[in-house]
mmCIF file of C-alpha atoms in Angstrom:
data_model
loop_
_atom_site.group_PDB
_atom_site.id
_atom_site.type_symbol
_atom_site.label_atom_id
_atom_site.label_comp_id
_atom_site.label_asym_id
_atom_site.label_seq_id
_atom_site.Cartn_x
_atom_site.Cartn_y
_atom_site.Cartn_z
ATOM 1 C CA MET A 1110 -28.653 39.192 -26.590
ATOM 2 C CA LEU A 1111 -27.870 40.138 -22.910
ATOM 3 C CA VAL A 1112 -29.699 37.993 -21.110
ATOM 4 C CA ILE A 1113 -29.680 39.847 -18.206
ATOM 5 C CA ALA A 1114 -31.702 42.866 -19.796
ATOM 6 C CA GLU A 1115 -34.291 40.523 -20.855
ATOM 7 C CA SER A 1116 -35.124 39.432 -17.306
ATOM 8 C CA ASN A 1117 -37.707 42.214 -16.393
ATOM 9 C CA SER A 1118 -38.572 39.742 -13.176
ATOM 10 C CA LEU A 1119 -37.034 37.485 -10.903
ATOM 11 C CA TYR A 1120 -36.652 33.652 -12.273
ATOM 12 C CA VAL A 1121 -37.558 32.517 -8.997
ATOM 13 C CA GLY A 1122 -38.643 29.261 -11.012
ATOM 14 C CA ASP A 1123 -35.338 28.769 -11.775
ATOM 15 C CA MET A 1124 -33.734 29.263 -8.205
ATOM 16 C CA LEU A 1125 -36.517 26.430 -7.219
ATOM 17 C CA PHE A 1126 -35.357 24.594 -9.989
ATOM 18 C CA TYR A 1127 -31.396 24.671 -9.467
ATOM 19 C CA LEU A 1128 -31.824 24.266 -5.825
ATOM 20 C CA ILE A 1129 -33.690 20.941 -6.061
ATOM 21 C CA SER A 1130 -31.937 19.572 -9.124
ATOM 22 C CA PHE A 1131 -28.211 20.688 -7.217
ATOM 23 C CA ILE A 1132 -29.953 18.423 -4.446
ATOM 24 C CA LEU A 1133 -30.981 15.796 -6.380
ATOM 25 C CA THR A 1134 -27.967 15.381 -8.233
ATOM 26 C CA ALA A 1135 -26.242 15.709 -4.869
ATOM 27 C CA LEU A 1136 -28.094 12.805 -3.380
ATOM 28 C CA LEU A 1137 -27.363 10.511 -6.210
ATOM 29 C CA VAL A 1138 -23.537 11.051 -6.644
ATOM 30 C CA TRP A 1139 -23.757 10.694 -2.965
ATOM 31 C CA HIS A 1140 -25.087 7.080 -3.201
ATOM 32 C CA TYR A 1141 -23.735 6.052 -6.223
ATOM 33 C CA VAL A 1142 -19.844 7.758 -6.684
ATOM 34 C CA TRP A 1143 -18.869 9.349 -3.399
ATOM 35 C CA LYS A 1144 -19.691 6.718 -1.012
ATOM 36 C CA PRO A 1145 -18.372 3.713 -2.936
ATOM 37 C CA VAL A 1146 -15.079 5.484 -3.799
ATOM 38 C CA THR A 1147 -14.487 7.274 -0.461
ATOM 39 C CA GLY A 1148 -15.117 4.162 0.816
ATOM 40 C CA MET A 1149 -12.319 2.285 -1.230
ATOM 41 C CA MET A 1150 -10.100 4.812 -0.576
ATOM 42 C CA GLU A 1151 -10.339 4.176 2.982
ATOM 43 C CA LYS A 1152 -10.057 0.553 2.795
ATOM 44 C CA ARG A 1153 -7.206 1.000 0.921
ATOM 45 C CA ALA A 1154 -5.547 3.153 3.355
ATOM 46 C CA LYS A 1155 -6.382 0.584 6.248
ATOM 47 C CA THR A 1156 -4.756 -2.364 4.103
ATOM 48 C CA VAL A 1157 -1.745 0.386 3.695
ATOM 49 C CA ALA A 1158 -1.513 0.595 7.206
ATOM 50 C CA GLN A 1159 -1.913 -3.180 7.884
ATOM 51 C CA ASP A 1160 0.733 -3.856 5.246
ATOM 52 C CA ILE A 1161 3.221 -1.891 7.145
ATOM 53 C CA ASP A 1162 2.402 -3.471 10.413
ATOM 54 C CA SER A 1163 2.415 -7.116 9.538
ATOM 55 C CA ALA A 1164 5.452 -6.034 7.882
ATOM 56 C CA LYS A 1165 7.194 -4.744 10.395
ATOM 57 C CA GLN A 1166 6.167 -7.607 12.871
ATOM 58 C CA ALA A 1167 7.505 -10.009 9.917
ATOM 59 C CA ARG A 1168 10.808 -8.201 10.230
ATOM 60 C CA MET A 1169 11.251 -8.399 13.665
ATOM 61 C CA GLU A 1170 10.155 -12.250 14.153
ATOM 62 C CA ALA A 1171 13.221 -12.686 11.078
ATOM 63 C CA THR A 1172 15.637 -11.040 13.193
ATOM 64 C CA GLU A 1173 14.649 -13.262 15.887
ATOM 65 C CA LEU A 1174 14.792 -15.966 14.255
ATOM 66 C CA ALA A 1175 17.621 -15.279 12.530
ATOM 67 C CA ALA A 1176 19.636 -14.601 16.377
ATOM 68 C CA LYS A 1177 18.270 -17.825 17.498
ATOM 69 C CA ARG A 1178 19.741 -19.428 14.089
ATOM 70 C CA LYS A 1179 23.219 -18.258 14.550
ATOM 71 C CA ALA A 1180 23.354 -19.260 18.436
ATOM 72 C CA GLN A 1181 22.090 -22.738 17.465
ATOM 73 C CA LEU A 1182 24.810 -22.933 14.933
ATOM 74 C CA GLU A 1183 27.204 -21.621 17.177
ATOM 75 C CA GLY A 1184 26.268 -23.962 19.781
ATOM 76 C CA SER A 1185 26.492 -27.111 17.085
ATOM 77 C CA GLN A 1186 29.901 -25.583 16.377
ATOM 78 C CA ALA A 1187 31.202 -26.263 19.671
ATOM 79 C CA GLU A 1188 29.293 -29.654 20.092
ATOM 80 C CA ALA A 1189 31.069 -30.736 16.999
ATOM 81 C CA ALA A 1190 34.474 -29.387 18.245
ATOM 82 C CA GLN A 1191 33.735 -31.437 21.254
ATOM 83 C CA ILE A 1192 32.918 -34.675 19.713
ATOM 84 C CA VAL A 1193 36.118 -34.110 17.344
ATOM 85 C CA ASP A 1194 38.101 -33.982 20.732
ATOM 86 C CA GLN A 1195 36.438 -36.716 22.004
ATOM 87 C CA ALA A 1196 36.834 -39.172 19.383
ATOM 88 C CA LYS A 1197 40.315 -38.229 19.283
ATOM 89 C CA LYS A 1198 41.080 -38.763 22.927
ATOM 90 C CA SER A 1199 39.343 -42.297 22.466
ATOM 91 C CA ALA A 1200 41.234 -43.091 19.489
ATOM 92 C CA GLN A 1201 44.303 -42.071 21.167
ATOM 93 C CA THR A 1202 43.532 -44.260 24.499
ATOM 94 C CA GLN A 1203 42.555 -47.089 21.933
ATOM 95 C CA GLY A 1204 45.734 -46.925 19.836
ATOM 96 C CA ASP A 1205 47.601 -46.731 23.250
ATOM 97 C CA GLN A 1206 45.760 -50.076 24.834
ATOM 98 C CA ILE A 1207 46.479 -51.762 21.282
ATOM 99 C CA VAL A 1208 50.151 -51.081 21.094
ATOM 100 C CA ALA A 1209 50.473 -52.118 24.514
ATOM 101 C CA ALA A 1210 48.643 -55.314 24.174
ATOM 102 C CA ALA A 1211 51.051 -56.079 21.371
ATOM 103 C CA GLN A 1212 54.171 -55.282 23.076
ATOM 104 C CA ALA A 1213 52.778 -57.765 25.592
ATOM 105 C CA ASP A 1214 52.237 -60.369 23.228
ATOM 106 C CA ALA A 1215 55.054 -59.960 21.474
ATOM 107 C CA GLN A 1216 57.001 -60.253 25.031
ATOM 108 C CA ASN A 1217 54.865 -63.479 26.070
ATOM 109 C CA LEU A 1218 55.706 -65.008 22.322
ATOM 110 C CA LYS A 1219 59.517 -64.122 22.841
ATOM 111 C CA GLU A 1220 59.621 -65.637 26.174
ATOM 112 C CA GLN A 1221 57.983 -68.626 25.015
ATOM 113 C CA ALA A 1222 60.263 -68.969 22.221
ATOM 114 C CA GLN A 1223 63.489 -68.635 24.403
ATOM 115 C CA ARG A 1224 62.121 -71.123 26.776
ATOM 116 C CA ASP A 1225 60.829 -73.453 23.818
ATOM 117 C CA ALA A 1226 64.689 -73.058 22.272
ATOM 118 C CA LYS A 1227 66.030 -73.442 25.901
ATOM 119 C CA GLN A 1228 64.320 -76.550 26.420
ATOM 120 C CA ALA A 1229 65.079 -77.868 22.902
ATOM 121 C CA ARG A 1230 69.062 -77.208 23.679
ATOM 122 C CA GLU A 1231 68.408 -79.153 27.087
ATOM 123 C CA ASP A 1232 66.635 -81.740 25.695
ATOM 124 C CA ALA A 1233 69.103 -81.954 22.734
ATOM 125 C CA LEU A 1234 72.198 -81.838 25.115
ATOM 126 C CA ARG A 1235 70.478 -84.464 27.385
ATOM 127 C CA GLY A 1236 69.974 -86.623 24.391
ATOM 128 C CA ALA A 1237 73.492 -86.065 23.322
ATOM 129 C CA LYS A 1238 74.569 -87.071 26.514
ATOM 130 C CA ASP A 1239 72.452 -90.087 26.452
ATOM 131 C CA ASP A 1240 74.111 -91.134 23.173
ATOM 132 C CA VAL A 1241 77.414 -90.366 23.697
ATOM 133 C CA ALA A 1242 77.203 -92.700 27.150
ATOM 134 C CA ASN A 1243 75.310 -95.500 25.566
ATOM 135 C CA LEU A 1244 78.548 -94.788 22.655
ATOM 136 C CA SER A 1245 81.376 -94.628 25.140
ATOM 137 C CA ILE A 1246 79.467 -98.097 26.635
ATOM 138 C CA GLU A 1247 79.475 -99.651 23.242
ATOM 139 C CA ILE A 1248 83.209 -98.740 22.080
ATOM 140 C CA ALA A 1249 83.716 -99.766 25.286
ATOM 141 C CA SER A 1250 82.278 -103.117 25.525
ATOM 142 C CA LYS A 1251 83.281 -103.546 21.829
ATOM 143 C CA LEU A 1252 87.196 -102.800 23.203
ATOM 144 C CA ILE A 1253 86.251 -105.610 25.715
ATOM 145 C CA GLN A 1254 84.888 -108.390 23.646
ATOM 146 C CA LYS A 1255 88.311 -108.798 21.901
ATOM 147 C CA GLN A 1256 89.545 -109.704 25.224
ATOM 148 C CA LEU A 1257 86.735 -111.881 26.142
ATOM 149 C CA ASN A 1258 86.674 -115.799 25.942
ATOM 150 C CA ALA A 1259 83.708 -117.319 23.948
ATOM 151 C CA ASP A 1260 81.762 -118.190 27.269
ATOM 152 C CA ASP A 1261 82.167 -114.952 28.963
ATOM 153 C CA GLN A 1262 81.098 -114.023 25.576
ATOM 154 C CA LYS A 1263 77.969 -116.338 25.614
ATOM 155 C CA ALA A 1264 77.384 -114.871 29.068
ATOM 156 C CA LEU A 1265 77.798 -111.471 27.671
ATOM 157 C CA ILE A 1266 75.522 -111.897 24.559
ATOM 158 C CA ASP A 1267 72.983 -113.240 26.847
ATOM 159 C CA SER A 1268 73.074 -110.459 29.211
ATOM 160 C CA TYR A 1269 72.694 -108.472 26.416
ATOM 161 C CA ILE A 1270 69.566 -109.939 24.962
ATOM 162 C CA GLU A 1271 68.255 -110.145 28.104
ATOM 163 C CA GLY A 1272 68.715 -106.630 28.184
ATOM 164 C CA LEU A 1273 67.614 -106.302 24.650
ATOM 165 C CA VAL A 1274 63.991 -108.425 25.835
ATOM 166 C CA LYS A 1275 63.960 -105.999 29.059
ATOM 167 C CA HIS A 1276 63.824 -103.326 27.190
ATOM 168 C CA GLU A 1277 61.253 -104.085 24.685
ATOM 169 C CA SER A 1278 59.165 -105.182 27.216
ATOM 170 C CA MET B 756 -25.861 30.150 -31.302
ATOM 171 C CA GLY B 757 -26.741 33.508 -29.035
ATOM 172 C CA GLY B 758 -30.589 34.723 -29.102
ATOM 173 C CA ASP B 759 -33.002 35.762 -26.449
ATOM 174 C CA ALA B 760 -33.798 33.943 -23.404
ATOM 175 C CA PHE B 761 -37.411 32.811 -23.105
ATOM 176 C CA THR B 762 -39.705 32.690 -20.165
ATOM 177 C CA PHE B 763 -42.645 30.838 -18.946
ATOM 178 C CA GLU B 764 -44.989 30.746 -16.177
ATOM 179 C CA LEU B 765 -45.881 27.871 -14.332
ATOM 180 C CA PHE B 766 -47.225 27.194 -11.103
ATOM 181 C CA GLY B 767 -46.897 31.330 -10.821
ATOM 182 C CA LEU B 768 -43.452 31.191 -10.851
ATOM 183 C CA THR B 769 -41.330 32.832 -13.690
ATOM 184 C CA PHE B 770 -39.123 30.056 -15.140
ATOM 185 C CA ASN B 771 -36.316 30.829 -18.030
ATOM 186 C CA ALA B 772 -36.167 27.855 -20.307
ATOM 187 C CA THR B 773 -32.670 28.392 -21.450
ATOM 188 C CA ASN B 774 -31.229 28.051 -17.475
ATOM 189 C CA VAL B 775 -33.881 25.075 -17.015
ATOM 190 C CA LEU B 776 -32.216 22.987 -19.765
ATOM 191 C CA SER B 777 -28.734 24.098 -19.453
ATOM 192 C CA GLY B 778 -29.156 23.042 -15.746
ATOM 193 C CA LEU B 779 -30.682 19.754 -16.828
ATOM 194 C CA LEU B 780 -27.778 18.698 -18.758
ATOM 195 C CA VAL B 781 -25.196 19.829 -16.432
ATOM 196 C CA CYS B 782 -27.086 17.920 -13.519
ATOM 197 C CA LEU B 783 -27.123 14.941 -15.924
ATOM 198 C CA LEU B 784 -23.462 15.409 -17.658
ATOM 199 C CA THR B 785 -22.177 15.356 -13.704
ATOM 200 C CA PHE B 786 -24.109 12.531 -12.024
ATOM 201 C CA PHE B 787 -23.024 10.192 -15.378
ATOM 202 C CA ILE B 788 -19.527 11.585 -15.608
ATOM 203 C CA LEU B 789 -19.092 10.754 -11.914
ATOM 204 C CA PHE B 790 -20.598 7.765 -12.109
ATOM 205 C CA GLY B 791 -18.820 6.501 -15.540
ATOM 206 C CA LEU B 792 -15.848 7.423 -13.494
ATOM 207 C CA SER B 793 -16.655 5.455 -10.557
ATOM 208 C CA ARG B 794 -17.312 1.647 -12.192
ATOM 209 C CA HIS B 795 -15.143 -0.834 -11.229
ATOM 210 C CA LEU B 796 -13.833 0.209 -8.141
ATOM 211 C CA GLN B 797 -10.556 -1.464 -7.423
ATOM 212 C CA MET B 798 -8.116 -1.870 -4.507
ATOM 213 C CA LYS B 799 -5.330 -0.694 -7.322
ATOM 214 C CA PRO B 800 -6.972 2.134 -8.767
ATOM 215 C CA THR B 801 -7.114 2.036 -12.523
ATOM 216 C CA GLY B 802 -8.087 4.535 -15.688
ATOM 217 C CA GLY B 803 -11.350 6.616 -14.227
ATOM 218 C CA GLN B 804 -10.732 5.683 -10.802
ATOM 219 C CA ASN B 805 -7.551 7.226 -10.754
ATOM 220 C CA VAL B 806 -9.473 10.195 -12.002
ATOM 221 C CA ILE B 807 -12.357 10.630 -9.767
ATOM 222 C CA GLU B 808 -9.941 10.112 -6.555
ATOM 223 C CA TRP B 809 -7.763 12.340 -7.712
ATOM 224 C CA LEU B 810 -10.701 14.796 -7.935
ATOM 225 C CA VAL B 811 -11.646 13.646 -4.464
ATOM 226 C CA GLU B 812 -8.320 14.284 -2.738
ATOM 227 C CA PHE B 813 -8.502 17.371 -4.579
ATOM 228 C CA THR B 814 -11.818 18.521 -2.920
ATOM 229 C CA ASN B 815 -10.189 17.077 0.198
ATOM 230 C CA GLY B 816 -7.393 19.069 0.249
ATOM 231 C CA ILE B 817 -9.834 22.577 -0.617
ATOM 232 C CA VAL B 818 -11.709 21.606 2.804
ATOM 233 C CA ARG B 819 -8.580 19.872 4.755
ATOM 234 C CA SER B 820 -6.732 23.489 4.330
ATOM 235 C CA GLN B 821 -9.480 25.299 5.723
ATOM 236 C CA MET B 822 -10.945 23.732 8.358
ATOM 237 C CA PRO B 823 -10.159 21.851 11.432
ATOM 238 C CA ALA B 824 -9.618 18.114 10.865
ATOM 239 C CA GLU B 825 -12.698 17.455 12.670
ATOM 240 C CA GLN B 826 -14.949 19.199 10.598
ATOM 241 C CA VAL B 827 -13.436 17.694 7.154
ATOM 242 C CA GLY B 828 -15.706 14.821 6.951
ATOM 243 C CA ASN B 829 -18.631 16.571 7.389
ATOM 244 C CA TYR B 830 -18.143 19.327 4.329
ATOM 245 C CA SER B 831 -15.843 17.582 2.099
ATOM 246 C CA PHE B 832 -18.601 15.683 -0.014
ATOM 247 C CA LEU B 833 -20.086 19.536 -0.580
ATOM 248 C CA ALA B 834 -17.088 20.737 -1.549
ATOM 249 C CA PHE B 835 -16.520 17.977 -3.863
ATOM 250 C CA VAL B 836 -19.921 18.008 -5.684
ATOM 251 C CA LEU B 837 -19.920 21.354 -5.551
ATOM 252 C CA PHE B 838 -16.919 21.821 -7.565
ATOM 253 C CA VAL B 839 -17.400 19.027 -10.082
ATOM 254 C CA PHE B 840 -21.204 20.728 -10.844
ATOM 255 C CA LEU B 841 -19.738 24.531 -11.145
ATOM 256 C CA PHE B 842 -16.814 23.154 -13.010
ATOM 257 C CA ILE B 843 -19.049 21.426 -15.464
ATOM 258 C CA ALA B 844 -21.593 24.504 -15.415
ATOM 259 C CA ASN B 845 -18.653 26.810 -16.414
ATOM 260 C CA GLN B 846 -17.539 24.751 -19.219
ATOM 261 C CA LEU B 847 -20.408 23.687 -20.715
ATOM 262 C CA GLY B 848 -20.508 27.425 -22.337
ATOM 263 C CA LEU B 849 -17.412 27.066 -23.937
ATOM 264 C CA ILE B 850 -17.878 23.664 -25.407
ATOM 265 C CA LEU B 851 -21.839 23.792 -26.241
ATOM 266 C CA GLN B 852 -24.237 26.669 -26.977
ATOM 267 C CA VAL B 853 -27.497 25.861 -29.001
ATOM 268 C CA GLY B 854 -29.990 28.294 -30.343
ATOM 269 C CA TRP B 855 -33.294 27.821 -31.672
ATOM 270 C CA ASN B 856 -35.884 30.032 -33.830
ATOM 271 C CA GLY B 857 -34.110 32.976 -32.034
ATOM 272 C CA HIS B 858 -34.003 31.799 -28.748
ATOM 273 C CA GLU B 859 -31.090 30.615 -26.192
ATOM 274 C CA LEU B 860 -31.261 26.970 -25.522
ATOM 275 C CA ILE B 861 -28.334 25.964 -23.848
ATOM 276 C CA LYS B 862 -25.135 28.208 -22.566
ATOM 277 C CA SER B 863 -23.165 27.686 -19.525
ATOM 278 C CA PRO B 864 -25.537 28.254 -16.111
ATOM 279 C CA THR B 865 -23.373 30.135 -14.247
ATOM 280 C CA ALA B 866 -23.348 32.776 -16.870
ATOM 281 C CA ASP B 867 -26.712 34.016 -15.231
ATOM 282 C CA PRO B 868 -26.786 35.965 -12.316
ATOM 283 C CA VAL B 869 -30.091 34.249 -10.718
ATOM 284 C CA VAL B 870 -28.049 30.695 -10.969
ATOM 285 C CA THR B 871 -25.035 32.055 -9.179
ATOM 286 C CA LEU B 872 -26.955 33.750 -6.782
ATOM 287 C CA THR B 873 -28.971 30.934 -5.931
ATOM 288 C CA PHE B 874 -25.710 29.165 -5.546
ATOM 289 C CA SER B 875 -24.709 31.643 -3.024
ATOM 290 C CA LEU B 876 -27.404 32.153 -1.337
ATOM 291 C CA CYS B 877 -27.719 28.474 -0.794
ATOM 292 C CA VAL B 878 -24.052 28.579 0.672
ATOM 293 C CA ILE B 879 -24.429 31.188 2.927
ATOM 294 C CA THR B 880 -27.823 29.936 4.151
ATOM 295 C CA LEU B 881 -25.566 26.527 4.761
ATOM 296 C CA THR B 882 -23.062 28.492 6.528
ATOM 297 C CA HIS B 883 -25.278 30.236 8.963
ATOM 298 C CA PHE B 884 -27.312 26.645 9.951
ATOM 299 C CA ALA B 885 -23.750 25.358 10.318
ATOM 300 C CA GLY B 886 -22.540 27.895 12.731
ATOM 301 C CA ILE B 887 -26.095 27.459 14.676
ATOM 302 C CA SER B 888 -25.733 24.114 14.820
ATOM 303 C CA GLN B 889 -22.340 23.753 15.864
ATOM 304 C CA LYS B 890 -21.894 26.552 18.541
ATOM 305 C CA GLY B 891 -25.798 27.316 19.304
ATOM 306 C CA PHE B 892 -28.075 30.141 19.165
ATOM 307 C CA LYS B 893 -26.222 32.034 21.837
ATOM 308 C CA ALA B 894 -22.673 31.731 20.496
ATOM 309 C CA TYR B 895 -23.828 31.997 17.287
ATOM 310 C CA PHE B 896 -25.394 35.318 17.935
ATOM 311 C CA LYS B 897 -22.267 36.881 20.264
ATOM 312 C CA GLU B 898 -20.334 36.371 16.681
ATOM 313 C CA TYR B 899 -21.869 39.613 15.349
ATOM 314 C CA LEU B 900 -21.549 41.880 18.470
ATOM 315 C CA THR B 901 -17.638 40.884 18.416
ATOM 316 C CA PRO B 902 -15.283 42.427 18.970
ATOM 317 C CA SER B 903 -17.821 45.018 20.480
ATOM 318 C CA VAL B 904 -21.730 45.895 19.642
ATOM 319 C CA LEU B 905 -20.435 48.433 17.434
ATOM 320 C CA MET B 906 -19.220 45.969 14.911
ATOM 321 C CA LEU B 907 -22.559 44.884 14.332
ATOM 322 C CA PRO B 908 -23.400 46.587 11.190
ATOM 323 C CA ILE B 909 -20.530 45.959 9.638
ATOM 324 C CA ASN B 910 -21.170 42.248 10.224
ATOM 325 C CA LEU B 911 -24.245 42.309 9.036
ATOM 326 C CA VAL B 912 -22.908 43.875 5.791
ATOM 327 C CA GLU B 913 -20.499 41.677 5.564
ATOM 328 C CA GLU B 914 -22.864 38.521 5.570
ATOM 329 C CA PHE B 915 -24.541 40.418 2.620
ATOM 330 C CA ALA B 916 -21.444 41.328 0.907
ATOM 331 C CA ASN B 917 -20.412 37.706 1.124
ATOM 332 C CA PHE B 918 -23.427 36.284 -0.430
ATOM 333 C CA LEU B 919 -23.285 39.208 -3.322
ATOM 334 C CA THR B 920 -19.234 39.059 -4.211
ATOM 335 C CA LEU B 921 -19.759 34.939 -3.956
ATOM 336 C CA GLY B 922 -22.383 34.355 -6.534
ATOM 337 C CA LEU B 923 -21.415 37.792 -8.536
ATOM 338 C CA ARG B 924 -17.640 36.850 -8.998
ATOM 339 C CA ILE B 925 -18.369 33.465 -10.507
ATOM 340 C CA PHE B 926 -20.904 34.936 -12.755
ATOM 341 C CA GLY B 927 -18.713 38.061 -13.952
ATOM 342 C CA ASN B 928 -16.214 36.010 -15.093
ATOM 343 C CA ILE B 929 -17.988 33.441 -16.547
ATOM 344 C CA PHE B 930 -20.454 35.677 -18.428
ATOM 345 C CA ALA B 931 -17.693 37.983 -19.441
ATOM 346 C CA GLY B 932 -15.720 34.957 -21.126
ATOM 347 C CA GLU B 933 -18.938 33.689 -23.122
ATOM 348 C CA MET B 934 -19.563 37.380 -24.022
ATOM 349 C CA LEU B 935 -16.141 37.781 -25.260
ATOM 350 C CA LEU B 936 -16.649 34.296 -27.101
ATOM 351 C CA LYS B 937 -19.708 35.593 -28.873
ATOM 352 C CA LEU B 938 -18.049 39.126 -29.517
ATOM 353 C CA LEU B 939 -15.598 37.279 -31.520
ATOM 354 C CA ALA B 940 -17.746 35.069 -33.497
ATOM 355 C CA GLN B 941 -19.642 37.853 -34.431
ATOM 356 C CA LEU B 942 -16.357 39.657 -35.682
ATOM 357 C CA ALA B 943 -15.554 36.497 -37.660
ATOM 358 C CA PHE B 944 -18.694 36.623 -39.619
ATOM 359 C CA SER B 945 -18.602 40.164 -40.361
ATOM 360 C CA HIS B 946 -16.568 41.085 -42.867
ATOM 361 C CA GLY B 947 -16.096 37.365 -44.640
ATOM 362 C CA LEU B 948 -12.839 36.030 -44.866
ATOM 363 C CA PRO B 949 -10.255 38.148 -43.703
ATOM 364 C CA THR B 950 -12.414 39.029 -40.088
ATOM 365 C CA MET B 951 -12.524 35.183 -39.907
ATOM 366 C CA ILE B 952 -8.909 34.637 -40.377
ATOM 367 C CA VAL B 953 -7.932 37.400 -37.631
ATOM 368 C CA SER B 954 -10.568 36.219 -35.072
ATOM 369 C CA LEU B 955 -9.916 32.445 -35.601
ATOM 370 C CA PRO B 956 -6.929 32.368 -33.628
ATOM 371 C CA MET B 957 -8.334 35.095 -31.045
ATOM 372 C CA GLU B 958 -11.123 32.809 -30.330
ATOM 373 C CA MET B 959 -8.948 29.569 -29.756
ATOM 374 C CA ILE B 960 -6.695 31.800 -27.141
ATOM 375 C CA TRP B 961 -9.370 32.865 -25.507
ATOM 376 C CA GLN B 962 -11.486 29.860 -25.271
ATOM 377 C CA GLY B 963 -8.522 28.234 -23.431
ATOM 378 C CA PHE B 964 -8.353 30.859 -21.028
ATOM 379 C CA SER B 965 -11.824 30.580 -20.420
ATOM 380 C CA VAL B 966 -11.056 27.317 -19.741
ATOM 381 C CA PHE B 967 -8.814 28.108 -17.128
ATOM 382 C CA ILE B 968 -11.122 30.703 -16.009
ATOM 383 C CA GLY B 969 -13.863 28.567 -15.607
ATOM 384 C CA SER B 970 -12.176 25.972 -13.486
ATOM 385 C CA ILE B 971 -10.261 28.715 -11.247
ATOM 386 C CA GLN B 972 -13.793 30.155 -10.435
ATOM 387 C CA ALA B 973 -15.006 26.868 -9.586
ATOM 388 C CA TYR B 974 -11.902 26.081 -7.539
ATOM 389 C CA VAL B 975 -12.659 29.675 -5.605
ATOM 390 C CA PHE B 976 -16.080 29.480 -5.128
ATOM 391 C CA VAL B 977 -15.626 26.400 -3.139
ATOM 392 C CA THR B 978 -12.508 27.452 -1.455
ATOM 393 C CA LEU B 979 -14.555 30.432 -0.319
ATOM 394 C CA THR B 980 -17.184 28.090 0.359
ATOM 395 C CA THR B 981 -15.272 26.175 3.060
ATOM 396 C CA VAL B 982 -13.740 29.348 4.589
ATOM 397 C CA TYR B 983 -17.415 30.981 5.468
ATOM 398 C CA ILE B 984 -18.274 27.462 6.668
ATOM 399 C CA SER B 985 -15.169 26.955 8.711
ATOM 400 C CA ARG B 986 -15.479 30.523 10.178
ATOM 401 C CA LYS B 987 -19.082 30.152 11.608
ATOM 402 C CA VAL B 988 -18.017 26.390 12.806
ATOM 403 C CA THR B 989 -14.706 27.368 14.616
ATOM 404 C CA ALA B 990 -14.362 29.452 17.541
ATOM 405 C CA GLU B 991 -12.705 32.671 16.679
#
């Protein structure tokens, strides 16, 4: 049963057989297994390294971009504040102008009205004076007429008609 | 199961049919298992690819722990294929033992000292070649004279001892494992049912232990191979 006891000669053939078959197996394994597997492992290692690098790059870019955006936002806020300020200021000036114009207008209107009223009063006074004069004259003439005789009266009427004619023309 | 080895002569060389058949089977198994595991390689590994990548990482780890980094690439493939080959060779006899017509046909090839010594001889020869090609003849021979000329015989004996122990260690372990399995099997069939009941659990336990031993021995063989190579290729 002991194999070693059986062998009274060295199996040189076995040694050569094992050497050759092992080398052949190794060559086949090298070509069909080792090269593809280690190639894939290397490729993966490279990809992972690349991914890490690109992730780092992307993060740096993102940080930069965020800082830029923040600065822009702050700038736009300041700008907005400025715009609002300016608008307020211009609205204030415009409002002041409008109020001033309205006041001036009102003043003008008031003055005009006063002037008109004064004029009207003066006109009215003047008319009244004339009327009073006329009336007094008429009253006077009526009073006088009663004491006049016919001739005088005739002359007076004539003069009056003459006056009327004159007045009409 | 079991039986005598039978030999035949071819081209004036003695062959042992058991070893030839088992060796051929181990070669085929090694190639086709690895080939089957390495199909459909993807960036994201699945199934068999995980197994073979773990295996590659494992043997690379053995080499890396023994050698300077610039030498790892040269010997990682040797470690890989040697480990897989020896592992399958060690386990073959535990799973499959074929006898026919009173002759043993298939068993662990590594249970034969001729086979294991072939491997250790190849490995030791390789270490010498690696040493010479890495350092040149002068530095290589100077190694035998360090630290002093008196160390020359000891260094020479060491080389021979390395060759013997490397081959005989794996042979002894695997041979003993198979031998005990066979003895347990004989015990099982010796006195009918009672012995069968007793020896069945023992057989199972020893089978499991042999699987463990076979793995360890393949690992040890590959580790020592890398140690011997790294001793030759690095300046001490």
